[in-house]
Amino acid sequence: MGYHFDFSFLQGSLGSLLAGLKVTLELALASNLMGLVLGFVLCLMAMSRVALIRLPAQLFIEFFRCTPALLQIVWFFYCIPMMVDVFIDPIAMGVLALGLNLTAFNAEAYRAGVQAVPKEHLDACVALGLKAWQRTLFVVLPQALRNAMPVLMTNGIGTLQQSALVAIVAVADLMYVGKSLATEAYRPLETYTVIALIYFALSLPVARLVHLIERRQDVALKR
């Protein structure tokens, strides 16, 4: 091959890349916060004995798990404004779409964590006379969060990567900025290589932390 890599054209585009990176981090952090909080709430709803609460929650989970994230983003960006006739900030819409998608996946992670809570702990709560909300907040949630942490963090990495999908609806995230630079400079190999390395640099520390947590949990279970 006679192609020669030349990254020098990116020197004048550092500001644009940093601005795109800022949007990507905002999307990822806000979506993860939303997914962590609402995921546990949705988990409790899906495990409820009341059918009117359980069935809609299960339908929500299956819908977001069984449809493409790209389709969800496009639907939120174009269909919701048409339905409610209200303009919503693109970044806020991106957080909503990504956050709800993550909520569904986190709900399943929390469910596995809740089911792993020893029955003896719940019996102790009853013996101590704790109310249902006290049992959920102070006993179930901490243990479920600990049990589900590796999966929750892995889901968070996935959301960071899926945030690149908002580029298709013209949200100026890192991927969108990279696409624009590649088109303007006719240097797609260099541009997308740099973008890929940035995503890799953001994801790798979290992935290593997940591995460390899993090892510690394995050691704790063997004791």
mmCIF file of N, CA and C in Angstrom, residues 86-207:
data_model
loop_
_atom_site.group_PDB
_atom_site.id
_atom_site.type_symbol
_atom_site.label_atom_id
_atom_site.label_comp_id
_atom_site.label_asym_id
_atom_site.label_seq_id
_atom_site.Cartn_x
_atom_site.Cartn_y
_atom_site.Cartn_z
ATOM 1 N N VAL A 86 -43.173 19.884 21.081
ATOM 2 C CA VAL A 86 -42.284 20.643 21.958
ATOM 3 C C VAL A 86 -40.853 20.349 21.543
ATOM 4 N N PHE A 87 -40.055 21.403 21.367
ATOM 5 C CA PHE A 87 -38.645 21.214 21.027
ATOM 6 C C PHE A 87 -37.856 20.949 22.294
ATOM 7 N N ILE A 88 -37.050 19.903 22.267
ATOM 8 C CA ILE A 88 -36.209 19.540 23.399
ATOM 9 C C ILE A 88 -34.752 19.622 22.964
ATOM 10 N N ASP A 89 -33.909 20.150 23.841
ATOM 11 C CA ASP A 89 -32.485 20.294 23.536
ATOM 12 C C ASP A 89 -31.916 18.949 23.073
ATOM 13 N N PRO A 90 -31.138 18.946 21.984
ATOM 14 C CA PRO A 90 -30.614 17.667 21.446
ATOM 15 C C PRO A 90 -29.822 16.857 22.456
ATOM 16 N N ILE A 91 -28.999 17.514 23.282
ATOM 17 C CA ILE A 91 -28.218 16.768 24.268
ATOM 18 C C ILE A 91 -29.139 16.141 25.311
ATOM 19 N N ALA A 92 -30.148 16.893 25.753
ATOM 20 C CA ALA A 92 -31.116 16.345 26.705
ATOM 21 C C ALA A 92 -31.863 15.164 26.099
ATOM 22 N N MET A 93 -32.190 15.251 24.827
ATOM 23 C CA MET A 93 -32.868 14.149 24.152
ATOM 24 C C MET A 93 -31.949 12.941 24.045
ATOM 25 N N GLY A 94 -30.675 13.186 23.780
ATOM 26 C CA GLY A 94 -29.715 12.090 23.733
ATOM 27 C C GLY A 94 -29.578 11.402 25.078
ATOM 28 N N VAL A 95 -29.532 12.186 26.148
ATOM 29 C CA VAL A 95 -29.468 11.611 27.498
ATOM 30 C C VAL A 95 -30.707 10.785 27.787
ATOM 31 N N LEU A 96 -31.872 11.289 27.376
ATOM 32 C CA LEU A 96 -33.118 10.565 27.610
ATOM 33 C C LEU A 96 -33.115 9.213 26.893
ATOM 34 N N ALA A 97 -32.732 9.218 25.621
ATOM 35 C CA ALA A 97 -32.732 7.979 24.845
ATOM 36 C C ALA A 97 -31.709 6.983 25.382
ATOM 37 N N LEU A 98 -30.490 7.445 25.606
ATOM 38 C CA LEU A 98 -29.444 6.555 26.104
ATOM 39 C C LEU A 98 -29.724 6.115 27.536
ATOM 40 N N GLY A 99 -30.250 7.041 28.346
ATOM 41 C CA GLY A 99 -30.527 6.723 29.747
ATOM 42 C C GLY A 99 -31.621 5.688 29.906
ATOM 43 N N LEU A 100 -32.679 5.793 29.113
ATOM 44 C CA LEU A 100 -33.760 4.813 29.201
ATOM 45 C C LEU A 100 -33.302 3.446 28.696
ATOM 46 N N ASN A 101 -32.479 3.452 27.658
ATOM 47 C CA ASN A 101 -31.922 2.189 27.174
ATOM 48 C C ASN A 101 -31.079 1.524 28.268
ATOM 49 N N LEU A 102 -30.235 2.313 28.911
ATOM 50 C CA LEU A 102 -29.389 1.783 29.976
ATOM 51 C C LEU A 102 -30.225 1.357 31.177
ATOM 52 N N THR A 103 -31.303 2.068 31.456
ATOM 53 C CA THR A 103 -32.182 1.717 32.568
ATOM 54 C C THR A 103 -32.703 0.289 32.428
ATOM 55 N N ALA A 104 -33.095 -0.081 31.209
ATOM 56 C CA ALA A 104 -33.633 -1.421 30.982
ATOM 57 C C ALA A 104 -32.570 -2.490 31.251
ATOM 58 N N PHE A 105 -31.359 -2.258 30.765
ATOM 59 C CA PHE A 105 -30.292 -3.250 30.969
ATOM 60 C C PHE A 105 -29.850 -3.299 32.431
ATOM 61 N N ASN A 106 -29.791 -2.128 33.081
ATOM 62 C CA ASN A 106 -29.401 -2.105 34.484
ATOM 63 C C ASN A 106 -30.453 -2.755 35.373
ATOM 64 N N ALA A 107 -31.718 -2.649 34.988
ATOM 65 C CA ALA A 107 -32.779 -3.280 35.768
ATOM 66 C C ALA A 107 -32.568 -4.788 35.853
ATOM 67 N N GLU A 108 -32.137 -5.386 34.755
ATOM 68 C CA GLU A 108 -31.859 -6.820 34.753
ATOM 69 C C GLU A 108 -30.627 -7.140 35.602
ATOM 70 N N ALA A 109 -29.640 -6.255 35.569
ATOM 71 C CA ALA A 109 -28.449 -6.459 36.407
ATOM 72 C C ALA A 109 -28.820 -6.368 37.888
ATOM 73 N N TYR A 110 -29.638 -5.371 38.227
ATOM 74 C CA TYR A 110 -30.093 -5.239 39.614
ATOM 75 C C TYR A 110 -30.921 -6.450 40.037
ATOM 76 N N ARG A 111 -31.754 -6.961 39.135
ATOM 77 C CA ARG A 111 -32.608 -8.105 39.468
ATOM 78 C C ARG A 111 -31.753 -9.302 39.893
ATOM 79 N N ALA A 112 -30.697 -9.549 39.129
ATOM 80 C CA ALA A 112 -29.800 -10.641 39.500
ATOM 81 C C ALA A 112 -29.137 -10.364 40.850
ATOM 82 N N GLY A 113 -28.799 -9.098 41.091
ATOM 83 C CA GLY A 113 -28.197 -8.733 42.372
ATOM 84 C C GLY A 113 -29.151 -8.892 43.529
ATOM 85 N N VAL A 114 -30.401 -8.515 43.324
ATOM 86 C CA VAL A 114 -31.416 -8.659 44.375
ATOM 87 C C VAL A 114 -31.658 -10.133 44.681
ATOM 88 N N GLN A 115 -31.734 -10.949 43.664
ATOM 89 C CA GLN A 115 -31.981 -12.374 43.857
ATOM 90 C C GLN A 115 -30.821 -13.063 44.574
ATOM 91 N N ALA A 116 -29.633 -12.430 44.523
ATOM 92 C CA ALA A 116 -28.469 -13.005 45.201
ATOM 93 C C ALA A 116 -28.392 -12.616 46.675
ATOM 94 N N VAL A 117 -29.266 -11.722 47.127
ATOM 95 C CA VAL A 117 -29.280 -11.344 48.545
ATOM 96 C C VAL A 117 -29.750 -12.543 49.365
ATOM 97 N N PRO A 118 -28.981 -12.981 50.366
ATOM 98 C CA PRO A 118 -29.369 -14.155 51.161
ATOM 99 C C PRO A 118 -30.732 -13.973 51.831
ATOM 100 N N LYS A 119 -31.532 -15.026 51.814
ATOM 101 C CA LYS A 119 -32.862 -14.975 52.418
ATOM 102 C C LYS A 119 -32.773 -14.702 53.917
ATOM 103 N N GLU A 120 -31.675 -15.150 54.535
ATOM 104 C CA GLU A 120 -31.505 -14.941 55.974
ATOM 105 C C GLU A 120 -31.454 -13.458 56.323
ATOM 106 N N HIS A 121 -30.890 -12.649 55.405
ATOM 107 C CA HIS A 121 -30.817 -11.210 55.659
ATOM 108 C C HIS A 121 -32.211 -10.587 55.653
ATOM 109 N N LEU A 122 -33.047 -11.058 54.749
ATOM 110 C CA LEU A 122 -34.415 -10.548 54.693
ATOM 111 C C LEU A 122 -35.207 -10.993 55.918
ATOM 112 N N ASP A 123 -34.968 -12.221 56.343
ATOM 113 C CA ASP A 123 -35.637 -12.715 57.557
ATOM 114 C C ASP A 123 -35.218 -11.896 58.769
ATOM 115 N N ALA A 124 -33.941 -11.508 58.806
ATOM 116 C CA ALA A 124 -33.456 -10.688 59.917
ATOM 117 C C ALA A 124 -34.129 -9.324 59.918
ATOM 118 N N CYS A 125 -34.394 -8.788 58.730
ATOM 119 C CA CYS A 125 -35.091 -7.499 58.636
ATOM 120 C C CYS A 125 -36.488 -7.594 59.221
ATOM 121 N N VAL A 126 -37.171 -8.697 58.938
ATOM 122 C CA VAL A 126 -38.518 -8.902 59.470
ATOM 123 C C VAL A 126 -38.463 -9.040 60.992
ATOM 124 N N ALA A 127 -37.447 -9.774 61.456
ATOM 125 C CA ALA A 127 -37.304 -9.970 62.896
ATOM 126 C C ALA A 127 -37.019 -8.659 63.619
ATOM 127 N N LEU A 128 -36.308 -7.778 62.958
ATOM 128 C CA LEU A 128 -35.988 -6.481 63.552
ATOM 129 C C LEU A 128 -37.111 -5.473 63.419
ATOM 130 N N GLY A 129 -38.149 -5.850 62.681
ATOM 131 C CA GLY A 129 -39.300 -4.964 62.516
ATOM 132 C C GLY A 129 -39.077 -3.828 61.537
ATOM 133 N N LEU A 130 -38.145 -4.007 60.596
ATOM 134 C CA LEU A 130 -37.908 -2.954 59.613
ATOM 135 C C LEU A 130 -39.069 -2.870 58.634
ATOM 136 N N LYS A 131 -39.400 -1.657 58.239
ATOM 137 C CA LYS A 131 -40.444 -1.450 57.251
ATOM 138 C C LYS A 131 -39.921 -1.817 55.861
ATOM 139 N N ALA A 132 -40.847 -1.959 54.918
ATOM 140 C CA ALA A 132 -40.469 -2.398 53.583
ATOM 141 C C ALA A 132 -39.464 -1.436 52.947
ATOM 142 N N TRP A 133 -39.688 -0.110 53.096
ATOM 143 C CA TRP A 133 -38.772 0.844 52.474
ATOM 144 C C TRP A 133 -37.413 0.827 53.153
ATOM 145 N N GLN A 134 -37.394 0.564 54.473
ATOM 146 C CA GLN A 134 -36.126 0.469 55.180
ATOM 147 C C GLN A 134 -35.350 -0.776 54.746
ATOM 148 N N ARG A 135 -36.067 -1.868 54.582
ATOM 149 C CA ARG A 135 -35.433 -3.110 54.126
ATOM 150 C C ARG A 135 -34.839 -2.935 52.723
ATOM 151 N N THR A 136 -35.592 -2.265 51.869
ATOM 152 C CA THR A 136 -35.139 -2.069 50.489
ATOM 153 C C THR A 136 -33.948 -1.121 50.423
ATOM 154 N N LEU A 137 -34.018 -0.020 51.164
ATOM 155 C CA LEU A 137 -32.997 1.025 51.070
ATOM 156 C C LEU A 137 -31.702 0.661 51.784
ATOM 157 N N PHE A 138 -31.812 0.031 52.957
ATOM 158 C CA PHE A 138 -30.629 -0.182 53.785
ATOM 159 C C PHE A 138 -30.057 -1.605 53.726
ATOM 160 N N VAL A 139 -30.826 -2.543 53.206
ATOM 161 C CA VAL A 139 -30.351 -3.927 53.167
ATOM 162 C C VAL A 139 -30.245 -4.446 51.733
ATOM 163 N N VAL A 140 -31.343 -4.325 50.982
ATOM 164 C CA VAL A 140 -31.371 -4.894 49.632
ATOM 165 C C VAL A 140 -30.512 -4.079 48.664
ATOM 166 N N LEU A 141 -30.702 -2.761 48.654
ATOM 167 C CA LEU A 141 -29.983 -1.922 47.693
ATOM 168 C C LEU A 141 -28.464 -2.027 47.821
ATOM 169 N N PRO A 142 -27.879 -1.900 49.020
ATOM 170 C CA PRO A 142 -26.410 -1.989 49.099
ATOM 171 C C PRO A 142 -25.863 -3.319 48.595
ATOM 172 N N GLN A 143 -26.535 -4.413 48.946
ATOM 173 C CA GLN A 143 -26.044 -5.726 48.517
ATOM 174 C C GLN A 143 -26.273 -5.947 47.027
ATOM 175 N N ALA A 144 -27.431 -5.514 46.526
ATOM 176 C CA ALA A 144 -27.715 -5.648 45.095
ATOM 177 C C ALA A 144 -26.735 -4.819 44.284
ATOM 178 N N LEU A 145 -26.416 -3.627 44.764
ATOM 179 C CA LEU A 145 -25.468 -2.761 44.067
ATOM 180 C C LEU A 145 -24.086 -3.389 44.032
ATOM 181 N N ARG A 146 -23.682 -3.977 45.154
ATOM 182 C CA ARG A 146 -22.372 -4.629 45.201
ATOM 183 C C ARG A 146 -22.333 -5.843 44.271
ATOM 184 N N ASN A 147 -23.377 -6.646 44.299
ATOM 185 C CA ASN A 147 -23.413 -7.845 43.458
ATOM 186 C C ASN A 147 -23.444 -7.502 41.964
ATOM 187 N N ALA A 148 -24.156 -6.415 41.642
ATOM 188 C CA ALA A 148 -24.356 -6.062 40.232
ATOM 189 C C ALA A 148 -23.306 -5.103 39.690
ATOM 190 N N MET A 149 -22.390 -4.641 40.548
ATOM 191 C CA MET A 149 -21.464 -3.586 40.142
ATOM 192 C C MET A 149 -20.676 -3.897 38.873
ATOM 193 N N PRO A 150 -20.090 -5.098 38.722
ATOM 194 C CA PRO A 150 -19.340 -5.355 37.480
ATOM 195 C C PRO A 150 -20.208 -5.223 36.227
ATOM 196 N N VAL A 151 -21.445 -5.737 36.293
ATOM 197 C CA VAL A 151 -22.337 -5.655 35.134
ATOM 198 C C VAL A 151 -22.765 -4.209 34.893
ATOM 199 N N LEU A 152 -23.051 -3.479 35.964
ATOM 200 C CA LEU A 152 -23.448 -2.079 35.826
ATOM 201 C C LEU A 152 -22.336 -1.256 35.180
ATOM 202 N N MET A 153 -21.101 -1.512 35.590
ATOM 203 C CA MET A 153 -19.978 -0.760 35.019
ATOM 204 C C MET A 153 -19.738 -1.151 33.563
ATOM 205 N N THR A 154 -19.924 -2.436 33.259
ATOM 206 C CA THR A 154 -19.802 -2.870 31.868
ATOM 207 C C THR A 154 -20.884 -2.231 31.008
ATOM 208 N N ASN A 155 -22.107 -2.162 31.539
ATOM 209 C CA ASN A 155 -23.192 -1.482 30.825
ATOM 210 C C ASN A 155 -22.862 -0.006 30.617
ATOM 211 N N GLY A 156 -22.195 0.584 31.609
ATOM 212 C CA GLY A 156 -21.808 1.987 31.493
ATOM 213 C C GLY A 156 -20.814 2.214 30.365
ATOM 214 N N ILE A 157 -19.860 1.284 30.213
ATOM 215 C CA ILE A 157 -18.920 1.371 29.094
ATOM 216 C C ILE A 157 -19.666 1.275 27.771
ATOM 217 N N GLY A 158 -20.638 0.357 27.730
ATOM 218 C CA GLY A 158 -21.434 0.209 26.509
ATOM 219 C C GLY A 158 -22.179 1.480 26.156
ATOM 220 N N THR A 159 -22.686 2.176 27.175
ATOM 221 C CA THR A 159 -23.403 3.428 26.918
ATOM 222 C C THR A 159 -22.461 4.506 26.407
ATOM 223 N N LEU A 160 -21.247 4.560 26.941
ATOM 224 C CA LEU A 160 -20.244 5.503 26.417
ATOM 225 C C LEU A 160 -20.014 5.255 24.932
ATOM 226 N N GLN A 161 -19.904 4.013 24.560
ATOM 227 C CA GLN A 161 -19.672 3.679 23.157
ATOM 228 C C GLN A 161 -20.922 3.935 22.311
ATOM 229 N N GLN A 162 -22.097 3.619 22.860
ATOM 230 C CA GLN A 162 -23.334 3.846 22.115
ATOM 231 C C GLN A 162 -23.646 5.324 21.951
ATOM 232 N N SER A 163 -23.051 6.172 22.790
ATOM 233 C CA SER A 163 -23.298 7.612 22.658
ATOM 234 C C SER A 163 -22.855 8.123 21.291
ATOM 235 N N ALA A 164 -21.940 7.399 20.637
ATOM 236 C CA ALA A 164 -21.503 7.798 19.297
ATOM 237 C C ALA A 164 -22.646 7.748 18.288
ATOM 238 N N LEU A 165 -23.712 7.014 18.614
ATOM 239 C CA LEU A 165 -24.840 6.890 17.690
ATOM 240 C C LEU A 165 -25.599 8.206 17.525
ATOM 241 N N VAL A 166 -25.479 9.115 18.500
ATOM 242 C CA VAL A 166 -26.215 10.381 18.386
ATOM 243 C C VAL A 166 -25.659 11.242 17.253
ATOM 244 N N ALA A 167 -24.479 10.865 16.740
ATOM 245 C CA ALA A 167 -23.914 11.618 15.606
ATOM 246 C C ALA A 167 -24.836 11.551 14.398
ATOM 247 N N ILE A 168 -25.626 10.494 14.303
ATOM 248 C CA ILE A 168 -26.493 10.341 13.134
ATOM 249 C C ILE A 168 -27.634 11.344 13.140
ATOM 250 N N VAL A 169 -27.944 11.917 14.311
ATOM 251 C CA VAL A 169 -28.989 12.944 14.393
ATOM 252 C C VAL A 169 -28.351 14.321 14.624
ATOM 253 N N ALA A 170 -27.078 14.441 14.236
ATOM 254 C CA ALA A 170 -26.369 15.732 14.205
ATOM 255 C C ALA A 170 -26.113 16.343 15.574
ATOM 256 N N VAL A 171 -25.993 15.522 16.616
ATOM 257 C CA VAL A 171 -25.524 16.019 17.901
ATOM 258 C C VAL A 171 -23.998 16.085 17.831
ATOM 259 N N ALA A 172 -23.431 17.231 18.172
ATOM 260 C CA ALA A 172 -21.998 17.472 17.956
ATOM 261 C C ALA A 172 -21.138 16.792 19.015
ATOM 262 N N ASP A 173 -21.211 15.475 19.083
ATOM 263 C CA ASP A 173 -20.364 14.731 20.006
ATOM 264 C C ASP A 173 -19.028 14.427 19.346
ATOM 265 N N LEU A 174 -18.224 13.606 19.989
ATOM 266 C CA LEU A 174 -16.892 13.304 19.464
ATOM 267 C C LEU A 174 -16.961 12.643 18.092
ATOM 268 N N MET A 175 -17.885 11.712 17.927
ATOM 269 C CA MET A 175 -18.007 11.012 16.656
ATOM 270 C C MET A 175 -18.435 11.957 15.539
ATOM 271 N N TYR A 176 -19.379 12.842 15.834
ATOM 272 C CA TYR A 176 -19.864 13.794 14.827
ATOM 273 C C TYR A 176 -18.751 14.746 14.394
ATOM 274 N N VAL A 177 -17.992 15.241 15.384
ATOM 275 C CA VAL A 177 -16.875 16.130 15.065
ATOM 276 C C VAL A 177 -15.836 15.393 14.225
ATOM 277 N N GLY A 178 -15.552 14.145 14.590
ATOM 278 C CA GLY A 178 -14.588 13.359 13.824
ATOM 279 C C GLY A 178 -15.048 13.131 12.401
ATOM 280 N N LYS A 179 -16.316 12.855 12.234
ATOM 281 C CA LYS A 179 -16.863 12.648 10.890
ATOM 282 C C LYS A 179 -16.719 13.919 10.049
ATOM 283 N N SER A 180 -16.987 15.059 10.674
ATOM 284 C CA SER A 180 -16.861 16.329 9.959
ATOM 285 C C SER A 180 -15.416 16.603 9.562
ATOM 286 N N LEU A 181 -14.479 16.335 10.488
ATOM 287 C CA LEU A 181 -13.064 16.552 10.186
ATOM 288 C C LEU A 181 -12.589 15.619 9.072
ATOM 289 N N ALA A 182 -13.044 14.378 9.115
ATOM 290 C CA ALA A 182 -12.638 13.419 8.088
ATOM 291 C C ALA A 182 -13.137 13.839 6.714
ATOM 292 N N THR A 183 -14.343 14.418 6.675
ATOM 293 C CA THR A 183 -14.907 14.857 5.399
ATOM 294 C C THR A 183 -14.190 16.088 4.863
ATOM 295 N N GLU A 184 -13.868 17.011 5.773
ATOM 296 C CA GLU A 184 -13.220 18.255 5.352
ATOM 297 C C GLU A 184 -11.778 18.026 4.897
ATOM 298 N N ALA A 185 -11.056 17.163 5.602
ATOM 299 C CA ALA A 185 -9.622 16.985 5.317
ATOM 300 C C ALA A 185 -9.339 15.808 4.394
ATOM 301 N N TYR A 186 -10.368 15.033 4.089
ATOM 302 C CA TYR A 186 -10.176 13.829 3.266
ATOM 303 C C TYR A 186 -9.133 12.891 3.888
ATOM 304 N N ARG A 187 -9.188 12.819 5.233
ATOM 305 C CA ARG A 187 -8.267 11.956 5.958
ATOM 306 C C ARG A 187 -9.048 11.072 6.942
ATOM 307 N N PRO A 188 -9.886 10.172 6.437
ATOM 308 C CA PRO A 188 -10.700 9.349 7.345
ATOM 309 C C PRO A 188 -9.887 8.369 8.179
ATOM 310 N N LEU A 189 -8.803 7.816 7.619
ATOM 311 C CA LEU A 189 -8.018 6.833 8.371
ATOM 312 C C LEU A 189 -7.413 7.454 9.629
ATOM 313 N N GLU A 190 -6.775 8.605 9.463
ATOM 314 C CA GLU A 190 -6.167 9.266 10.615
ATOM 315 C C GLU A 190 -7.220 9.725 11.616
ATOM 316 N N THR A 191 -8.296 10.325 11.107
ATOM 317 C CA THR A 191 -9.313 10.885 11.990
ATOM 318 C C THR A 191 -9.993 9.802 12.815
ATOM 319 N N TYR A 192 -10.461 8.753 12.149
ATOM 320 C CA TYR A 192 -11.187 7.711 12.872
ATOM 321 C C TYR A 192 -10.254 6.884 13.757
ATOM 322 N N THR A 193 -8.981 6.834 13.410
ATOM 323 C CA THR A 193 -8.013 6.165 14.289
ATOM 324 C C THR A 193 -7.874 6.926 15.598
ATOM 325 N N VAL A 194 -7.777 8.245 15.507
ATOM 326 C CA VAL A 194 -7.674 9.075 16.711
ATOM 327 C C VAL A 194 -8.950 8.970 17.544
ATOM 328 N N ILE A 195 -10.106 9.015 16.898
ATOM 329 C CA ILE A 195 -11.378 8.902 17.618
ATOM 330 C C ILE A 195 -11.464 7.563 18.342
ATOM 331 N N ALA A 196 -11.054 6.495 17.651
ATOM 332 C CA ALA A 196 -11.084 5.166 18.258
ATOM 333 C C ALA A 196 -10.158 5.094 19.471
ATOM 334 N N LEU A 197 -8.994 5.701 19.366
ATOM 335 C CA LEU A 197 -8.048 5.690 20.482
ATOM 336 C C LEU A 197 -8.590 6.466 21.681
ATOM 337 N N ILE A 198 -9.327 7.537 21.420
ATOM 338 C CA ILE A 198 -9.917 8.312 22.516
ATOM 339 C C ILE A 198 -10.964 7.477 23.240
ATOM 340 N N TYR A 199 -11.847 6.819 22.494
ATOM 341 C CA TYR A 199 -12.844 5.951 23.123
ATOM 342 C C TYR A 199 -12.158 4.820 23.890
ATOM 343 N N PHE A 200 -11.105 4.275 23.304
ATOM 344 C CA PHE A 200 -10.370 3.198 23.968
ATOM 345 C C PHE A 200 -9.761 3.686 25.279
ATOM 346 N N ALA A 201 -9.176 4.880 25.260
ATOM 347 C CA ALA A 201 -8.554 5.435 26.459
ATOM 348 C C ALA A 201 -9.577 5.709 27.549
ATOM 349 N N LEU A 202 -10.792 6.065 27.162
ATOM 350 C CA LEU A 202 -11.847 6.311 28.144
ATOM 351 C C LEU A 202 -12.396 5.012 28.727
ATOM 352 N N SER A 203 -12.474 3.976 27.912
ATOM 353 C CA SER A 203 -13.112 2.726 28.328
ATOM 354 C C SER A 203 -12.170 1.789 29.067
ATOM 355 N N LEU A 204 -10.894 1.782 28.691
ATOM 356 C CA LEU A 204 -9.966 0.806 29.251
ATOM 357 C C LEU A 204 -9.836 0.884 30.777
ATOM 358 N N PRO A 205 -9.674 2.072 31.386
ATOM 359 C CA PRO A 205 -9.565 2.101 32.848
ATOM 360 C C PRO A 205 -10.787 1.516 33.553
ATOM 361 N N VAL A 206 -11.972 1.792 33.028
ATOM 362 C CA VAL A 206 -13.184 1.252 33.633
ATOM 363 C C VAL A 206 -13.229 -0.265 33.463
ATOM 364 N N ALA A 207 -12.836 -0.742 32.288
ATOM 365 C CA ALA A 207 -12.819 -2.191 32.041
ATOM 366 C C ALA A 207 -11.842 -2.891 32.982
#
